[in-house]
mmCIF file of C-alpha atoms and ligand atoms in Angstrom:
data_model
loop_
_atom_site.group_PDB
_atom_site.id
_atom_site.type_symbol
_atom_site.label_atom_id
_atom_site.label_comp_id
_atom_site.label_asym_id
_atom_site.label_seq_id
_atom_site.Cartn_x
_atom_site.Cartn_y
_atom_site.Cartn_z
ATOM 1 C CA MET A 1 0.000 0.000 0.000
ATOM 2 C CA THR A 2 1.237 3.476 -0.818
ATOM 3 C CA HIS A 3 1.120 5.910 2.084
ATOM 4 C CA PHE A 4 0.819 9.680 1.884
ATOM 5 C CA LEU A 5 3.999 9.965 3.934
ATOM 6 C CA GLU A 6 6.250 7.149 5.012
ATOM 7 C CA LEU A 7 9.396 7.237 7.130
ATOM 8 C CA LYS A 8 11.439 4.078 6.835
ATOM 9 C CA SER A 9 13.936 3.528 9.614
ATOM 10 C CA VAL A 10 15.122 7.142 9.561
ATOM 11 C CA SER A 11 18.151 8.134 11.664
ATOM 12 C CA TYR A 12 19.783 11.531 11.975
ATOM 13 C CA SER A 13 22.820 12.917 13.828
ATOM 14 C CA TYR A 14 23.984 16.499 14.267
ATOM 15 C CA GLN A 15 27.696 16.911 13.669
ATOM 16 C CA THR A 16 29.527 19.684 15.442
ATOM 17 C CA MET A 17 33.234 20.335 15.904
ATOM 18 C CA GLU A 18 33.043 18.862 19.412
ATOM 19 C CA ALA A 19 30.647 15.976 19.106
ATOM 20 C CA GLU A 20 28.156 13.965 17.155
ATOM 21 C CA THR A 21 24.628 14.025 18.587
ATOM 22 C CA LEU A 22 22.363 11.196 17.517
ATOM 23 C CA ALA A 23 18.970 12.901 17.495
ATOM 24 C CA LEU A 24 16.702 10.321 15.882
ATOM 25 C CA LYS A 25 17.137 6.586 15.695
ATOM 26 C CA GLU A 26 15.331 4.293 13.284
ATOM 27 C CA ILE A 27 12.045 6.129 13.105
ATOM 28 C CA SER A 28 9.416 4.334 11.040
ATOM 29 C CA LEU A 29 6.003 5.890 10.596
ATOM 30 C CA GLN A 30 3.216 5.880 8.031
ATOM 31 C CA ILE A 31 0.767 8.720 7.671
ATOM 32 C CA GLU A 32 -2.325 8.713 5.471
ATOM 33 C CA GLU A 33 -3.904 11.594 3.590
ATOM 34 C CA GLY A 34 -6.169 13.782 5.732
ATOM 35 C CA GLU A 35 -4.770 12.454 9.019
ATOM 36 C CA PHE A 36 -3.961 14.739 11.931
ATOM 37 C CA ILE A 37 -0.946 13.354 13.764
ATOM 38 C CA ALA A 38 0.223 14.712 17.099
ATOM 39 C CA ILE A 39 3.788 14.082 18.233
ATOM 40 C CA VAL A 40 4.753 14.285 21.901
ATOM 41 C CA GLY A 41 8.045 13.613 23.614
ATOM 42 C CA PRO A 42 10.476 15.012 26.187
ATOM 43 C CA SER A 43 12.196 18.315 25.581
ATOM 44 C CA GLY A 44 15.182 18.019 23.275
ATOM 45 C CA CYS A 45 14.297 14.490 22.119
ATOM 46 C CA GLY A 46 14.253 15.327 18.425
ATOM 47 C CA LYS A 47 10.721 16.447 17.549
ATOM 48 C CA SER A 48 11.733 19.537 15.567
ATOM 49 C CA THR A 49 14.470 17.530 13.888
ATOM 50 C CA LEU A 50 11.805 15.098 12.712
ATOM 51 C CA LEU A 51 9.766 17.906 11.128
ATOM 52 C CA ASN A 52 12.902 19.353 9.516
ATOM 53 C CA LEU A 53 13.561 15.968 7.930
ATOM 54 C CA ILE A 54 9.979 15.633 6.698
ATOM 55 C CA CYS A 55 10.078 19.007 4.963
ATOM 56 C CA GLY A 56 13.485 18.278 3.431
ATOM 57 C CA LEU A 57 15.439 21.000 5.288
ATOM 58 C CA ILE A 58 17.850 18.257 6.370
ATOM 59 C CA GLN A 59 18.400 14.762 4.976
ATOM 60 C CA PRO A 60 18.438 11.463 6.891
ATOM 61 C CA ASP A 61 21.792 9.777 7.535
ATOM 62 C CA GLU A 62 20.065 6.442 7.229
ATOM 63 C CA GLY A 63 16.659 5.308 6.053
ATOM 64 C CA GLU A 64 14.355 7.104 3.671
ATOM 65 C CA ILE A 65 11.314 9.328 3.520
ATOM 66 C CA LEU A 66 8.693 8.656 0.874
ATOM 67 C CA LEU A 67 5.993 11.075 -0.206
ATOM 68 C CA LYS A 68 3.117 9.264 -1.931
ATOM 69 C CA GLY A 69 5.441 6.308 -2.391
ATOM 70 C CA LYS A 70 8.262 8.277 -4.020
ATOM 71 C CA PRO A 71 11.568 9.516 -2.605
ATOM 72 C CA MET A 72 11.406 13.190 -1.610
ATOM 73 C CA GLU A 73 13.784 14.262 -4.378
ATOM 74 C CA GLU A 74 11.354 12.942 -7.002
ATOM 75 C CA MET A 75 8.137 14.119 -5.408
ATOM 76 C CA ALA A 76 7.661 17.860 -5.366
ATOM 77 C CA MET A 77 5.107 18.219 -2.592
ATOM 78 C CA ASN A 78 4.092 21.597 -1.294
ATOM 79 C CA ILE A 79 4.728 21.466 2.453
ATOM 80 C CA GLY A 80 3.669 24.235 4.853
ATOM 81 C CA TYR A 81 5.643 24.784 8.044
ATOM 82 C CA MET A 82 4.334 26.772 10.997
ATOM 83 C CA LEU A 83 6.510 27.529 13.980
ATOM 84 C CA GLN A 84 6.092 28.700 17.543
ATOM 85 C CA LYS A 85 6.891 32.271 16.566
ATOM 86 C CA ASP A 86 4.549 33.687 13.945
ATOM 87 C CA HIS A 87 7.331 35.531 12.067
ATOM 88 C CA LEU A 88 4.977 38.244 10.878
ATOM 89 C CA PHE A 89 6.841 41.336 9.671
ATOM 90 C CA GLU A 90 5.877 44.524 11.480
ATOM 91 C CA TRP A 91 6.704 46.702 8.476
ATOM 92 C CA ARG A 92 4.104 44.892 6.396
ATOM 93 C CA THR A 93 0.328 44.964 6.802
ATOM 94 C CA ILE A 94 -1.491 41.752 7.696
ATOM 95 C CA TYR A 95 -2.556 41.449 4.061
ATOM 96 C CA SER A 96 0.955 41.798 2.723
ATOM 97 C CA ASN A 97 2.204 39.409 5.406
ATOM 98 C CA VAL A 98 -0.255 36.686 4.458
ATOM 99 C CA THR A 99 0.526 37.110 0.755
ATOM 100 C CA LEU A 100 4.299 37.205 1.252
ATOM 101 C CA GLY A 101 4.914 33.577 0.286
ATOM 102 C CA LEU A 102 2.777 33.927 -2.832
ATOM 103 C CA GLU A 103 4.620 37.114 -3.748
ATOM 104 C CA LEU A 104 8.023 35.465 -3.332
ATOM 105 C CA GLN A 105 6.970 32.547 -5.515
ATOM 106 C CA HIS A 106 5.403 34.849 -8.121
ATOM 107 C CA LYS A 107 2.014 33.282 -7.486
ATOM 108 C CA LEU A 108 0.172 36.403 -6.396
ATOM 109 C CA ASP A 109 -2.573 36.717 -9.013
ATOM 110 C CA SER A 110 -6.302 37.368 -9.007
ATOM 111 C CA ASN A 111 -7.063 33.738 -8.126
ATOM 112 C CA SER A 112 -4.710 33.551 -5.184
ATOM 113 C CA ARG A 113 -5.878 36.979 -3.975
ATOM 114 C CA LYS A 114 -9.463 35.708 -4.025
ATOM 115 C CA ARG A 115 -8.408 32.693 -1.983
ATOM 116 C CA VAL A 116 -6.629 34.868 0.571
ATOM 117 C CA ASP A 117 -9.573 37.302 0.775
ATOM 118 C CA LYS A 118 -11.918 34.396 1.411
ATOM 119 C CA MET A 119 -9.738 32.965 4.170
ATOM 120 C CA LEU A 120 -9.311 36.358 5.836
ATOM 121 C CA LYS A 121 -13.077 36.717 5.812
ATOM 122 C CA THR A 122 -13.867 33.182 6.981
ATOM 123 C CA TYR A 123 -11.323 33.363 9.757
ATOM 124 C CA GLY A 124 -12.309 36.788 11.021
ATOM 125 C CA LEU A 125 -9.371 38.895 9.882
ATOM 126 C CA SER A 126 -10.809 40.900 6.952
ATOM 127 C CA GLU A 127 -11.144 44.015 9.045
ATOM 128 C CA PHE A 128 -7.508 43.762 10.014
ATOM 129 C CA ALA A 129 -6.104 43.359 6.503
ATOM 130 C CA ALA A 130 -4.590 46.853 6.598
ATOM 131 C CA ALA A 131 -3.446 46.609 10.234
ATOM 132 C CA ARG A 132 0.106 45.957 11.391
ATOM 133 C CA PRO A 133 0.882 42.733 13.299
ATOM 134 C CA SER A 134 1.350 44.643 16.584
ATOM 135 C CA GLN A 135 -2.304 45.717 16.419
ATOM 136 C CA LEU A 136 -3.469 42.090 16.619
ATOM 137 C CA SER A 137 -3.812 39.776 19.610
ATOM 138 C CA GLY A 138 -1.564 36.730 19.895
ATOM 139 C CA GLY A 139 -4.359 34.447 18.731
ATOM 140 C CA MET A 140 -5.164 36.620 15.713
ATOM 141 C CA ARG A 141 -1.491 36.711 14.768
ATOM 142 C CA GLN A 142 -1.349 32.909 14.817
ATOM 143 C CA ARG A 143 -4.438 32.783 12.602
ATOM 144 C CA ALA A 144 -2.755 35.215 10.194
ATOM 145 C CA ALA A 145 0.345 33.011 10.199
ATOM 146 C CA LEU A 146 -1.837 30.008 9.409
ATOM 147 C CA ILE A 147 -3.554 31.819 6.527
ATOM 148 C CA ARG A 148 -0.119 32.760 5.161
ATOM 149 C CA THR A 149 0.838 29.078 5.287
ATOM 150 C CA LEU A 150 -2.454 27.855 3.787
ATOM 151 C CA ALA A 151 -2.313 30.479 1.024
ATOM 152 C CA MET A 152 0.471 28.414 -0.531
ATOM 153 C CA GLU A 153 -1.979 25.481 -0.735
ATOM 154 C CA PRO A 154 0.262 23.011 1.074
ATOM 155 C CA GLU A 155 -0.649 19.346 0.811
ATOM 156 C CA LEU A 156 1.031 18.656 4.116
ATOM 157 C CA LEU A 157 1.196 20.956 7.106
ATOM 158 C CA LEU A 158 3.877 20.788 9.787
ATOM 159 C CA LEU A 159 3.116 22.582 13.041
ATOM 160 C CA ASP A 160 5.926 22.937 15.569
ATOM 161 C CA GLU A 161 4.459 24.067 18.904
ATOM 162 C CA PRO A 162 2.396 26.738 17.131
ATOM 163 C CA PHE A 163 0.378 27.637 20.218
ATOM 164 C CA SER A 164 3.009 27.565 22.928
ATOM 165 C CA ALA A 165 3.594 31.323 22.995
ATOM 166 C CA LEU A 166 -0.082 31.978 23.744
ATOM 167 C CA ASP A 167 -1.738 32.267 27.146
ATOM 168 C CA TYR A 168 -3.802 29.247 28.163
ATOM 169 C CA GLN A 169 -7.255 30.535 27.279
ATOM 170 C CA THR A 170 -6.197 31.932 23.910
ATOM 171 C CA ARG A 171 -4.356 28.734 23.266
ATOM 172 C CA LEU A 172 -7.541 26.668 23.689
ATOM 173 C CA SER A 173 -9.592 28.845 21.394
ATOM 174 C CA VAL A 174 -6.871 29.227 18.728
ATOM 175 C CA CYS A 175 -6.363 25.475 18.802
ATOM 176 C CA ASP A 176 -10.115 25.038 18.210
ATOM 177 C CA ASP A 177 -10.033 27.570 15.356
ATOM 178 C CA ILE A 178 -7.023 26.070 13.684
ATOM 179 C CA TYR A 179 -8.333 22.537 14.021
ATOM 180 C CA GLU A 180 -11.571 23.599 12.376
ATOM 181 C CA ILE A 181 -9.717 25.337 9.554
ATOM 182 C CA LEU A 182 -7.534 22.312 8.875
ATOM 183 C CA LYS A 183 -10.462 19.885 8.924
ATOM 184 C CA LYS A 184 -12.478 22.135 6.624
ATOM 185 C CA GLU A 185 -9.573 22.330 4.192
ATOM 186 C CA ASN A 186 -9.008 18.560 4.616
ATOM 187 C CA LYS A 187 -5.299 18.972 5.277
ATOM 188 C CA THR A 188 -2.874 16.333 6.399
ATOM 189 C CA ALA A 189 -1.113 17.754 9.423
ATOM 190 C CA ILE A 190 1.603 16.858 11.898
ATOM 191 C CA LEU A 191 1.558 18.783 15.161
ATOM 192 C CA VAL A 192 4.453 18.721 17.600
ATOM 193 C CA THR A 193 3.463 19.706 21.112
ATOM 194 C CA HIS A 194 4.633 19.494 24.719
ATOM 195 C CA ASP A 195 1.039 19.519 25.834
ATOM 196 C CA LEU A 196 -0.530 16.049 26.128
ATOM 197 C CA SER A 197 -4.055 17.468 26.381
ATOM 198 C CA GLU A 198 -3.529 19.406 23.193
ATOM 199 C CA ALA A 199 -2.280 16.268 21.419
ATOM 200 C CA ILE A 200 -5.334 14.276 22.539
ATOM 201 C CA SER A 201 -7.718 17.096 21.700
ATOM 202 C CA VAL A 202 -6.692 17.302 18.020
ATOM 203 C CA GLY A 203 -4.979 14.091 16.961
ATOM 204 C CA ASP A 204 -6.273 11.102 15.048
ATOM 205 C CA ARG A 205 -3.178 9.395 16.428
ATOM 206 C CA VAL A 206 -0.577 10.404 18.989
ATOM 207 C CA VAL A 207 3.016 9.386 18.366
ATOM 208 C CA ILE A 208 5.026 9.125 21.598
ATOM 209 C CA LEU A 209 8.747 9.646 21.265
ATOM 210 C CA GLY A 210 11.293 8.559 23.862
ATOM 211 C CA ARG A 211 14.311 10.439 25.122
ATOM 212 C CA ARG A 212 17.081 11.354 22.690
ATOM 213 C CA PRO A 213 18.003 9.633 20.515
ATOM 214 C CA ALA A 214 14.286 9.593 19.841
ATOM 215 C CA GLN A 215 12.648 6.347 18.952
ATOM 216 C CA ILE A 216 8.932 5.768 18.685
ATOM 217 C CA LYS A 217 7.755 4.362 22.022
ATOM 218 C CA ASN A 218 4.145 3.926 21.047
ATOM 219 C CA ILE A 219 1.454 5.181 18.708
ATOM 220 C CA ILE A 220 -1.998 5.627 20.229
ATOM 221 C CA THR A 221 -5.018 5.731 17.942
ATOM 222 C CA LEU A 222 -7.633 8.040 19.408
ATOM 223 C CA SER A 223 -11.255 7.211 19.018
ATOM 224 C CA PHE A 224 -14.086 9.453 20.122
ATOM 225 C CA ASP A 225 -17.774 8.609 19.577
ATOM 226 C CA GLN A 226 -18.348 11.435 17.150
ATOM 227 C CA ASP A 227 -16.651 14.374 15.494
ATOM 228 C CA LEU A 228 -15.853 16.685 18.364
ATOM 229 C CA THR A 229 -14.006 19.989 18.494
ATOM 230 C CA PRO A 230 -10.803 20.020 20.539
ATOM 231 C CA ILE A 231 -12.577 21.697 23.465
ATOM 232 C CA GLN A 232 -15.445 19.186 23.332
ATOM 233 C CA ARG A 233 -12.949 16.325 23.280
ATOM 234 C CA ARG A 234 -11.447 17.566 26.520
ATOM 235 C CA ASN A 235 -14.808 16.916 28.190
ATOM 236 C CA ALA A 236 -15.496 13.598 26.481
ATOM 237 C CA LYS A 237 -15.285 10.334 28.384
ATOM 238 C CA PRO A 238 -12.213 8.672 26.864
ATOM 239 C CA PHE A 239 -10.060 11.801 27.254
ATOM 240 C CA ALA A 240 -8.835 11.102 30.789
ATOM 241 C CA SER A 241 -7.937 7.521 30.036
ATOM 242 C CA TYR A 242 -5.919 8.527 26.942
ATOM 243 C CA PHE A 243 -4.214 11.176 29.053
ATOM 244 C CA ASN A 244 -3.231 8.632 31.698
ATOM 245 C CA THR A 245 -1.939 6.137 29.146
ATOM 246 C CA ILE A 246 0.251 8.687 27.381
ATOM 247 C CA TRP A 247 1.367 10.285 30.643
ATOM 248 C CA LYS A 248 2.500 6.877 31.945
ATOM 249 C CA GLU A 249 4.429 6.139 28.779
ATOM 250 C CA LEU A 250 6.260 9.446 29.042
ATOM 251 C CA GLN A 251 6.984 8.943 32.759
ATOM 252 C CA GLU A 252 8.417 5.451 32.206
ATOM 253 C CA ASN A 253 10.556 7.031 29.629
ATOM 254 C CA GLU A 254 11.847 9.671 32.045
ATOM 255 C CA CYS A 255 12.754 7.077 34.661
ATOM 256 C CA SER A 256 14.371 4.522 32.386
HETATM 257 N N1 LIG B 301 21.923 22.505 14.948
HETATM 258 C C1 LIG B 301 22.190 21.620 15.908
HETATM 259 N N2 LIG B 301 23.466 21.246 16.174
HETATM 260 C C2 LIG B 301 23.759 20.335 17.124
HETATM 261 N N3 LIG B 301 22.820 19.726 17.879
HETATM 262 C C3 LIG B 301 21.535 20.059 17.669
HETATM 263 C C4 LIG B 301 21.142 21.019 16.668
HETATM 264 N N4 LIG B 301 19.811 21.154 16.692
HETATM 265 C C5 LIG B 301 19.376 20.310 17.656
HETATM 266 N N5 LIG B 301 20.397 19.661 18.231
HETATM 267 C C6 LIG B 301 20.299 18.638 19.292
HETATM 268 O O1 LIG B 301 19.492 17.576 18.829
HETATM 269 C C7 LIG B 301 18.537 17.184 19.818
HETATM 270 C C8 LIG B 301 17.141 17.264 19.262
HETATM 271 O O2 LIG B 301 16.811 18.616 18.997
HETATM 272 P P1 LIG B 301 15.351 19.073 18.591
HETATM 273 O O3 LIG B 301 15.378 20.529 18.449
HETATM 274 O O4 LIG B 301 14.893 18.271 17.422
HETATM 275 O O5 LIG B 301 14.511 18.617 19.877
HETATM 276 P P2 LIG B 301 12.995 18.951 20.257
HETATM 277 O O6 LIG B 301 12.384 17.654 20.685
HETATM 278 O O7 LIG B 301 12.342 19.704 19.162
HETATM 279 O O8 LIG B 301 13.213 19.880 21.528
HETATM 280 P P3 LIG B 301 12.187 20.941 22.180
HETATM 281 O O9 LIG B 301 11.147 20.110 22.855
HETATM 282 O O10 LIG B 301 13.032 21.676 23.166
HETATM 283 O O11 LIG B 301 11.660 21.814 21.088
HETATM 284 C C9 LIG B 301 18.760 18.106 21.018
HETATM 285 O O12 LIG B 301 19.410 17.385 21.999
HETATM 286 C C10 LIG B 301 19.594 19.248 20.508
HETATM 287 O O13 LIG B 301 20.537 19.634 21.458
HETATM 288 MG MG1 LIG B 302 11.491 21.649 19.078
#
């Protein structure tokens, strides 16, 4: 079977003048189209490294990464990457921030403008198109950053702790918003987070990584009775038991 994304026994080390740091060891993972995968693991275990490998910023030392069954070099997939910091430029308006990627790739035309206008409207930012980033709340800025990423029509979205700079309440509501946007756009997404509750509230599956060098400790498939928003999931019955299972796995990992 061909998977949307497949990692086959991927290992990666950082080389510095002083030392070699093995960050990831023999990671194998298959992800299907439309899936929302959450990745959790201890600080410094290699989560960001994993995303950097998936988007081709760095290459595995061993193993391979296949996109729709083909090696990355042969498969030009549009991958969106969203980080903890929103990287919005203060000297540009929100509109010219969200269209920046399109502009750089010479794809800013009437069609893409229409798409951006629609997203700004749907996601409540139309009125702020002419504003500067500093005039927006943290949550609005993250939404703008997401629109900028989605404007490029990525087939795969990588999210590296995108909510961690937000206060708790904003974080819950932005997570709800962003989840809804991604489901509506039927995107395949991989979210890295420190927050177990966040992972359980959005994921179809949660991948648990162990301490560095990171290996996959377990993959938990989440099943809720119906389609629930992240906030609704937090109040649903199976939530606490998933939390305990994943918490235990991470604790064992800390003590081993
Ligand atoms: N450029 C680099 N050069 C050398 N070592 C690095 C480099 N980047 C990361 N590392 C090391 O590789 C390991 C994995 O780093 P990575 O950033 O992927 O972890 P992480 O799980 O994303 O951490 P965090 O939870 O803090 O975001 C860490 O121990 C880190 O010290
Ligand atoms: Mg990281």
